[in-house]
Amino acid sequence: MSIGLKNIWYGMVVVNPTLDKNQEIKEIESKLNLLKSRKCRLLQEIMEMNQ
């Protein structure tokens, strides 16, 4: 993972101490899934541009 992506990732994960661990894990997983879907879309756009 590049440093830029790590910075975006750490910026997105705001640790809320009032949340219980399960809720925190669910939120991190949903953010991770969102990033993965964005990555897939970006890759598709790049592939289309290169054609």
Coordinates of C-alpha atoms in Angstrom, one line a residue, residues 8-28:
I8 CA -6.3 8.5 3.3
W9 CA -7.1 5.3 5.2
Y10 CA -5.9 6.6 8.6
G11 CA -7.8 9.9 7.9
M12 CA -11.0 7.9 7.3
V13 CA -10.7 5.7 10.4
V14 CA -11.7 8.0 13.2
V15 CA -11.5 6.0 16.4
N16 CA -14.4 6.8 18.6
P17 CA -13.7 5.6 22.2
T18 CA -17.4 5.4 23.1
L19 CA -18.1 2.6 20.6
D20 CA -17.9 -1.0 21.6
K21 CA -15.3 -3.1 19.8
N22 CA -17.8 -4.9 17.6
Q23 CA -19.3 -1.7 16.4
E24 CA -15.9 -0.3 15.7
I25 CA -14.9 -3.4 13.7
K26 CA -18.1 -3.2 11.7
E27 CA -17.4 0.5 10.8
I28 CA -13.8 -0.2 9.8

